[in-house]
mmCIF file of C-alpha atoms in Angstrom:
data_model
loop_
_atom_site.group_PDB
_atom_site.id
_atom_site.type_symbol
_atom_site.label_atom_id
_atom_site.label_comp_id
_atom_site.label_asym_id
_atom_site.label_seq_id
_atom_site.Cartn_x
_atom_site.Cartn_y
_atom_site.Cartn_z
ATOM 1 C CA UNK A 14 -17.675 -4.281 14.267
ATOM 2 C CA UNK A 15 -14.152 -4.319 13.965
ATOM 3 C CA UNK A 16 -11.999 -6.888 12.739
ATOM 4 C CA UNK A 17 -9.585 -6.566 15.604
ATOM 5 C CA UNK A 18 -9.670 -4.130 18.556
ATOM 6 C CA UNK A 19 -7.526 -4.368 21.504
ATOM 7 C CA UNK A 20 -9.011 -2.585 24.768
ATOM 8 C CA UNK A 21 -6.947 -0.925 27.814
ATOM 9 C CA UNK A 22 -3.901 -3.479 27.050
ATOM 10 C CA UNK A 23 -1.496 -3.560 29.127
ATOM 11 C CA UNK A 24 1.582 -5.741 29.347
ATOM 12 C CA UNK A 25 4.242 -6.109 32.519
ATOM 13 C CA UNK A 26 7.418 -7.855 32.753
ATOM 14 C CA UNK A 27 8.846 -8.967 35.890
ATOM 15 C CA UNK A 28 6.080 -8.517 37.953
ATOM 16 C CA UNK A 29 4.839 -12.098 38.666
ATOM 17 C CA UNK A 30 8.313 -13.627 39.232
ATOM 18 C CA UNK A 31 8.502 -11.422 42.203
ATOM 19 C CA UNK A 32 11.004 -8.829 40.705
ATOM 20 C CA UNK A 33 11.200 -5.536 42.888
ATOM 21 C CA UNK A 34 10.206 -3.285 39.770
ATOM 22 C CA UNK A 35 8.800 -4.975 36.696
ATOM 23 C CA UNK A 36 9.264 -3.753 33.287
ATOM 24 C CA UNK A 37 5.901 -1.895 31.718
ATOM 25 C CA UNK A 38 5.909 -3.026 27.933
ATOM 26 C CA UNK A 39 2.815 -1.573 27.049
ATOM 27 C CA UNK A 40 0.476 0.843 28.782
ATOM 28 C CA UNK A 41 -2.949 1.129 28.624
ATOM 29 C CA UNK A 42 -3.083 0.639 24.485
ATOM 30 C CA UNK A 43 -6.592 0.524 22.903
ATOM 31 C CA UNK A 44 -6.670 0.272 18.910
ATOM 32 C CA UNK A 45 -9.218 -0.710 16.271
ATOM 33 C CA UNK A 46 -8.632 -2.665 12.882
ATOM 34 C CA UNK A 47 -11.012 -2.829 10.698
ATOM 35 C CA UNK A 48 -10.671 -5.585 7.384
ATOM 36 C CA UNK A 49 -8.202 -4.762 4.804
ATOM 37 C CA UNK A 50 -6.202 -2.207 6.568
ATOM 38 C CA UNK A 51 -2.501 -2.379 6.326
ATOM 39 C CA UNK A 52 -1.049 -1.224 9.255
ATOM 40 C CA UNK A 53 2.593 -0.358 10.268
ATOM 41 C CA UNK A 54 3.316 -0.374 14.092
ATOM 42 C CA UNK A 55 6.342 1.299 14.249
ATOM 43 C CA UNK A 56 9.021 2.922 17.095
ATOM 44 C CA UNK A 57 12.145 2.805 18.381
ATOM 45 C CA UNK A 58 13.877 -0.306 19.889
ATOM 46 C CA UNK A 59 11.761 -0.721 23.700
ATOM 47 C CA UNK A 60 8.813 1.216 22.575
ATOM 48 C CA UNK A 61 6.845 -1.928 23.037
ATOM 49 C CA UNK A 62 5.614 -2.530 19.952
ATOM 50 C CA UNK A 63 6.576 -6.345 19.220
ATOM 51 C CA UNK A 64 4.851 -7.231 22.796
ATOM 52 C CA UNK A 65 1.812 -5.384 21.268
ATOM 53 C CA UNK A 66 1.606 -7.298 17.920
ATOM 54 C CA UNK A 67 2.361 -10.646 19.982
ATOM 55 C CA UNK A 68 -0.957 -9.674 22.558
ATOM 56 C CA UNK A 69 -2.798 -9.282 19.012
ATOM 57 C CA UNK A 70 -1.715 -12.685 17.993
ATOM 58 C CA UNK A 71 -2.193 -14.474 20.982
ATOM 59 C CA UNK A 72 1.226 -15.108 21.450
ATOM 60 C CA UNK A 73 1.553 -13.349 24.736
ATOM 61 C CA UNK A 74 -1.092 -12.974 27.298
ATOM 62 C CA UNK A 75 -1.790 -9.359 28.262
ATOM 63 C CA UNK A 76 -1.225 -8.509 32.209
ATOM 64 C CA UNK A 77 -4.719 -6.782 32.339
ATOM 65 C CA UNK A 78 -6.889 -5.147 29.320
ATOM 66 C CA UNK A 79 -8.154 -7.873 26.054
ATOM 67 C CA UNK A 80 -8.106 -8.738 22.874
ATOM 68 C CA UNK A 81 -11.107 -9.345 20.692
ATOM 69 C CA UNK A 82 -10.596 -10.778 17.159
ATOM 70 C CA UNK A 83 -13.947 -11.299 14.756
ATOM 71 C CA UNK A 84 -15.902 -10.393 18.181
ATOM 72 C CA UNK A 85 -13.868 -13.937 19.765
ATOM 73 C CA UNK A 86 -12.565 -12.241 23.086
ATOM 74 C CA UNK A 87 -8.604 -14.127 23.297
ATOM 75 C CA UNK A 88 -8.502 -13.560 27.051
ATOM 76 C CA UNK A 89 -11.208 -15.944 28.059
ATOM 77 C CA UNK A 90 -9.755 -19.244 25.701
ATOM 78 C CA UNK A 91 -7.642 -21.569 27.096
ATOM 79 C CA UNK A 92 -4.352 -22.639 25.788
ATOM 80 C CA UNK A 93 -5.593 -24.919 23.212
ATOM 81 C CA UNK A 94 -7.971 -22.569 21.998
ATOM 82 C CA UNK A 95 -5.727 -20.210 22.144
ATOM 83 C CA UNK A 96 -3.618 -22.159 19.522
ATOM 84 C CA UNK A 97 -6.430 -23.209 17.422
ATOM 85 C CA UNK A 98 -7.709 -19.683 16.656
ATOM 86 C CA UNK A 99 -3.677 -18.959 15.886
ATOM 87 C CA UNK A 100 -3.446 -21.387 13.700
ATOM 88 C CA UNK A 101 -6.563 -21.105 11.379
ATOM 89 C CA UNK A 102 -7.277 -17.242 11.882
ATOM 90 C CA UNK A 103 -3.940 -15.409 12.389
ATOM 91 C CA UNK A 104 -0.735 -15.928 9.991
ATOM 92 C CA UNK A 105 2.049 -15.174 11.114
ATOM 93 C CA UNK A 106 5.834 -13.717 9.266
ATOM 94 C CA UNK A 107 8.195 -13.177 11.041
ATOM 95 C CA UNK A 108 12.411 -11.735 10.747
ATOM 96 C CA UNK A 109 13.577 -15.212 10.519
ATOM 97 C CA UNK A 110 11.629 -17.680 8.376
ATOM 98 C CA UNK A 111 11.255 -20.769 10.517
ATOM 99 C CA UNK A 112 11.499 -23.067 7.255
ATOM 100 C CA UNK A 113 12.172 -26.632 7.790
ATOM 101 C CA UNK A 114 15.174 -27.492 5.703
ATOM 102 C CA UNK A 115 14.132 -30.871 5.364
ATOM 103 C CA UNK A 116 11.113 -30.177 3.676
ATOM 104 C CA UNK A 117 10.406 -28.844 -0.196
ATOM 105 C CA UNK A 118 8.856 -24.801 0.325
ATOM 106 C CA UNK A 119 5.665 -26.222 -0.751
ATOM 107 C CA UNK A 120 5.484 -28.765 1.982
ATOM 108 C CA UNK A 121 6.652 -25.578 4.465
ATOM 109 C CA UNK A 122 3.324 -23.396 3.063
ATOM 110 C CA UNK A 123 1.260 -26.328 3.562
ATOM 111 C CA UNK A 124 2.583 -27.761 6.775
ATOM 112 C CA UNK A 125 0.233 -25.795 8.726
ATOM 113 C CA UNK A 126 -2.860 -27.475 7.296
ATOM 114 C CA UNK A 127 -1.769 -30.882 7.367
ATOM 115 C CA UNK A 128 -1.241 -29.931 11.400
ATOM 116 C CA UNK A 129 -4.695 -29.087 11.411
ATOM 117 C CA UNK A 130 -5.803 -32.487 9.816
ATOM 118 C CA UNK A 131 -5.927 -31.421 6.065
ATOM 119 C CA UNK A 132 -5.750 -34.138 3.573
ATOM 120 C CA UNK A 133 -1.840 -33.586 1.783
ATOM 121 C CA UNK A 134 -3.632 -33.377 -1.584
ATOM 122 C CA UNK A 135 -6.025 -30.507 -0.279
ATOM 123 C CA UNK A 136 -2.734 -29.097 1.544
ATOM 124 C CA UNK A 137 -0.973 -29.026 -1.517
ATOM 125 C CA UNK A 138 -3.200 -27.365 -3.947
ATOM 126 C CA UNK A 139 -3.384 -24.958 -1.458
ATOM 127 C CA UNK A 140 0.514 -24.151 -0.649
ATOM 128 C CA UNK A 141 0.459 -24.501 -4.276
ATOM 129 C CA UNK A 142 -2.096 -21.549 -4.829
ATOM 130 C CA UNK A 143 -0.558 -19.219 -1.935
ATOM 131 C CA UNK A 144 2.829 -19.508 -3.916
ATOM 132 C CA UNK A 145 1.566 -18.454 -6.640
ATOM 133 C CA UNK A 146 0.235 -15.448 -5.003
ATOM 134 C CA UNK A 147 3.405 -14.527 -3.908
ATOM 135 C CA UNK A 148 5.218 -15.057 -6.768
ATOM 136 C CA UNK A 149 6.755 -18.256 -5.978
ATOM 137 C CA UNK A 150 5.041 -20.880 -7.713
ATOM 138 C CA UNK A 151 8.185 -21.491 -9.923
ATOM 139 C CA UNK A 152 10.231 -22.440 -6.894
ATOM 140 C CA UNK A 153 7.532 -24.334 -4.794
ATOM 141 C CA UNK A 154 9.638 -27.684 -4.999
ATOM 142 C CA UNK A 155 12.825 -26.110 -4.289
ATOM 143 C CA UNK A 156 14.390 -26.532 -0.270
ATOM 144 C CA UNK A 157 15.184 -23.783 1.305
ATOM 145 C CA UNK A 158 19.165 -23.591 1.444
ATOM 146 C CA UNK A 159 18.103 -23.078 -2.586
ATOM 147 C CA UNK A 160 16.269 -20.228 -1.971
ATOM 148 C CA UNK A 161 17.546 -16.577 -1.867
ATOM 149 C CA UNK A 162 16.337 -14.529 1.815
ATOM 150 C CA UNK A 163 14.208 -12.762 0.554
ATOM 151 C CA UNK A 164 12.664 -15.781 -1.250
ATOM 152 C CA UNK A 165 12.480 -17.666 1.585
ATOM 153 C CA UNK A 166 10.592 -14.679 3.358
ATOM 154 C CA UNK A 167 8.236 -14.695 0.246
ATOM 155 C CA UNK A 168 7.545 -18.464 1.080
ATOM 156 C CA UNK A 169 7.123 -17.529 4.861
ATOM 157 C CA UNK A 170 4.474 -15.040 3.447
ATOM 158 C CA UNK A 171 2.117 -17.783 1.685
ATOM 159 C CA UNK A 172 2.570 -19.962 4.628
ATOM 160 C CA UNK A 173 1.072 -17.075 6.453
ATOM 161 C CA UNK A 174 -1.930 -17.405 3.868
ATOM 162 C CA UNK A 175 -2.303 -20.418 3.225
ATOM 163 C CA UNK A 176 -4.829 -21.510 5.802
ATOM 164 C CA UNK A 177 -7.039 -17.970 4.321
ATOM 165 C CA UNK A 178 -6.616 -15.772 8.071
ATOM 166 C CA UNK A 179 -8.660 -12.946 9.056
ATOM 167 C CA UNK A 180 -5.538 -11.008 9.916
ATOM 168 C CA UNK A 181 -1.444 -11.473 9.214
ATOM 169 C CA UNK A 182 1.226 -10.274 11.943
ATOM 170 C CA UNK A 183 4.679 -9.534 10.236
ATOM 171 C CA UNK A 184 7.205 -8.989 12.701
ATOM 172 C CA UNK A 185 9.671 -7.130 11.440
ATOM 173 C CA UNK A 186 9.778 -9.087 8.175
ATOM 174 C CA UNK A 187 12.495 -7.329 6.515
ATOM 175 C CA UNK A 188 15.323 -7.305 9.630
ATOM 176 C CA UNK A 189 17.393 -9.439 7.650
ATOM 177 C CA UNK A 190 17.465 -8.682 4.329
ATOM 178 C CA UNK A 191 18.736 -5.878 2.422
ATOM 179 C CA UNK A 192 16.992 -2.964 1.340
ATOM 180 C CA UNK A 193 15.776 -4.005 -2.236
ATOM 181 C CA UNK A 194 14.646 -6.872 -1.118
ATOM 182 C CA UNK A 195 12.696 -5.267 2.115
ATOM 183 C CA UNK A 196 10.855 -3.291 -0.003
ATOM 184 C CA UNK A 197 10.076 -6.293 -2.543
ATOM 185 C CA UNK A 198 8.467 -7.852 0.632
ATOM 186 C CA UNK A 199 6.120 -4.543 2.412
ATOM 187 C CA UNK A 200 5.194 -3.766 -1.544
ATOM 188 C CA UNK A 201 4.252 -8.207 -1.660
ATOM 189 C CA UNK A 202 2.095 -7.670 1.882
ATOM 190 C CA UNK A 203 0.226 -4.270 0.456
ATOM 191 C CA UNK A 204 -0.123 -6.021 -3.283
ATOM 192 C CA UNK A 205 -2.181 -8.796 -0.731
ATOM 193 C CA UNK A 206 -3.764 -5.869 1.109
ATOM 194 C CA UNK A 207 -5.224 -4.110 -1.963
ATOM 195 C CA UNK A 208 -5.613 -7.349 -4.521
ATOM 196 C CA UNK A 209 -6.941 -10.034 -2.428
ATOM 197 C CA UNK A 210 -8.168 -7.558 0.609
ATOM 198 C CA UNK A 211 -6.097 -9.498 3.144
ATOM 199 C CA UNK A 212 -5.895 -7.423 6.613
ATOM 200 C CA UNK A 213 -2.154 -6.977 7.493
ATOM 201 C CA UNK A 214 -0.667 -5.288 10.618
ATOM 202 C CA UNK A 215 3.050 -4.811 10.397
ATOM 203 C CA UNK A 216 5.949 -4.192 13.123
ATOM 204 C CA UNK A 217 9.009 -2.388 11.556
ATOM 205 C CA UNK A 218 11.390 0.235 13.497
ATOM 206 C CA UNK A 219 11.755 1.785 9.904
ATOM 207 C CA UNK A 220 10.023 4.512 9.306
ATOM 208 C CA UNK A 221 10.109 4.217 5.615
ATOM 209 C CA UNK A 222 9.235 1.037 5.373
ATOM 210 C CA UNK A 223 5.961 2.318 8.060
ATOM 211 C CA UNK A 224 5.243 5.019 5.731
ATOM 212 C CA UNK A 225 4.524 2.076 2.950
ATOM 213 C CA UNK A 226 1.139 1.117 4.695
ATOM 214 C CA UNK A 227 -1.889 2.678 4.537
ATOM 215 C CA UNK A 228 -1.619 3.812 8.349
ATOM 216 C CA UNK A 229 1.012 4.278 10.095
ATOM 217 C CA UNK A 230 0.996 3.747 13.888
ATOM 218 C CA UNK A 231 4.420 5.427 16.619
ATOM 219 C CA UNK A 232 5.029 4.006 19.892
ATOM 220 C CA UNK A 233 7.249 5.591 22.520
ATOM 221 C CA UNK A 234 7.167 4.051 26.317
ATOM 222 C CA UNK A 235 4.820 1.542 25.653
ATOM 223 C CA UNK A 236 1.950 4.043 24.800
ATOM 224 C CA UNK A 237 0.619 5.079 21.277
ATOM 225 C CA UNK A 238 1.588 8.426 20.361
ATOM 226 C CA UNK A 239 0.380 9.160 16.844
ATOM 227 C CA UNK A 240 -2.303 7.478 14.284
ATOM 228 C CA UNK A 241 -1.993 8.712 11.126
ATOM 229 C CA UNK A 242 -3.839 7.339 7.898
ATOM 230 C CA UNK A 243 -3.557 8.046 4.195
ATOM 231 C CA UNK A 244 -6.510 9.682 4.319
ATOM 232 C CA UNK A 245 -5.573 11.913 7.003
ATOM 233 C CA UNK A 246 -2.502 13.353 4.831
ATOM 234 C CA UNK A 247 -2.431 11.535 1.449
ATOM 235 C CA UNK A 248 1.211 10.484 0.031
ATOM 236 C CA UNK A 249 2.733 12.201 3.420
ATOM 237 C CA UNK A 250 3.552 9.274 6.011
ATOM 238 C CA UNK A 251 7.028 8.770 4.782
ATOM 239 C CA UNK A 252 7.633 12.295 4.559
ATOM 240 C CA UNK A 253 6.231 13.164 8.705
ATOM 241 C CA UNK A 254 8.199 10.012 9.905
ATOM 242 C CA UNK A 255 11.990 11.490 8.216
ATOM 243 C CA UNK A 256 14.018 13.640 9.987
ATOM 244 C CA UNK A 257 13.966 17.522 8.781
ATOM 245 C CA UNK A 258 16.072 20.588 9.604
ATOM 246 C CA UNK A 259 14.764 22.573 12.809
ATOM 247 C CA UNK A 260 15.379 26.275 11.628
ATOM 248 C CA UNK A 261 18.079 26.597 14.378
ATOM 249 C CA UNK A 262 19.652 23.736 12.472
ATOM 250 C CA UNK A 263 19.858 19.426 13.638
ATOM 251 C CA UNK A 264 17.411 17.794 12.664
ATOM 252 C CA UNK A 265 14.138 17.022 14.200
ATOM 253 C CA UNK A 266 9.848 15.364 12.904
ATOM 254 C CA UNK A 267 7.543 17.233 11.614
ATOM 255 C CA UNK A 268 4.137 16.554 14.177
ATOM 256 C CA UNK A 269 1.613 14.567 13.191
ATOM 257 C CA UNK A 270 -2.236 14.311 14.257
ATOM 258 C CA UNK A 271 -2.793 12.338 17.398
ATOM 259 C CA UNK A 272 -5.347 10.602 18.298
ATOM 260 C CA UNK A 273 -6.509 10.015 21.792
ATOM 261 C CA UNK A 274 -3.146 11.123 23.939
ATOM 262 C CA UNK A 275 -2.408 7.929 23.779
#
């Protein structure tokens, strides 16, 4: 069984506030995940692919299709339950980093399991531990305004793991930083893919940074339209997402191997 598998989704905008045309985010998407992928969902701007990672996290409700995680179909929970299976199965990073500047980064990491009634000393060992998987241990009592962005992203990272999820949803994770510190943070999420066999899905509109994961997923309109592993062309995905002449010269991608028509 998969580890995450979305069926038929689709997601509309528009439609139940009455709006004359609503806007189709994402058509008729089915995927599988299976544990310890790393997976790149990427696209141009509109393609649809942030309302698709949200559906996976239970962020946003799909208009019709589902969403099953560890077998648990999302679609039938209520709100609450909704919210519980967010917040002790599904981490989430996203392009800002939502740390509270009040608080020390180790109280950020573990701030999501003294919300779920974990006892601050448990908490902290654990915050403690995450940072130290990330490479922040040295800084865990440091506030954020003291932290570098791409620190503070690092931190967003453990808080991501510290409650141990079946999956993490990064959100464009490196929008705002610069690129030697984006690719400090993809090669941090596939270090956690392929030392600690964490399962990571990733939403970038870089194709680069797409071609870092071990499967690379393109969206146009809403619809998938290419799946491409490793496996299918080993130490290739960042070369078939860059631009290369056309013999009548510009520029245009090489094809890749769909899978579906989606």
């Amino acid at each position: 069984m998969s580890l995450l598998r979305a069926e038929n989704l689709e997601k509309a905008f528009g439609v139940a506030a009455g709006a004359a045309a609503g806007v189709q985010a994402v058509r008729g998407v089915d995927l599988e995940v299976e544990a310890g992928q790393f997976v790149a969902i990427t696209g141009a701007s509109g393609s649809g692919k942030s309302t698709l990672l949200h559906m996976l996290g239970g962020i946003t409700r799909p208009t019709s299709g589902r969403v099953l995680l560890e077998g648990i179909d999302l679609a039938v929970l209520d709100d609450d339950q909704l919210a519980l299976v967010r917040r002790r199965r599904i981490g989430f990073v996203f392009q800002r980093y939502n740390l509270l500047p009040e608080l020390s980064l180790v109280e950020n990491v573990g701030l999501p399991l003294v919300l779920d009634g974990v006892s601050e000393s448990r908490s902290d060992a654990a915050a403690r531990e995450a940072l130290e998987t990330v490479g922040m241990g040295h800084r865990a009592d440091h506030r954020p305004d003291a932290l570098s962005g791409g620190e503070q992203q690092r931190g967003a990272i453990a808080r991501a793991l510290v409650a141990s999820p079946a999956v993490v949803l990064a959100d464009e994770p490196t929008g705002a930083l610069d690129s030697e510190n984006s690719r400090r943070v993809v090669e941090l999420l596939r270090r956690i893919v392929t030392d600690h066999g964490q399962t990571v899905i990733l939403v970038t509109h870089d194709p680069g940074i797409a071609a870092l994961a071990g499967r690379s997923i393109r969206m146009n309109d809403g619809r998938i339209i290419s799946d491409m592993t490793q496996a299918d062309a080993p130490g290739q995905l960042l070369a078939s997402n860059a631009p290369r002449p056309k013999p009548g010269g510009g520029t245009g991608h090489r094809s890749q191997r769909k899978r579906g028509g989606r």
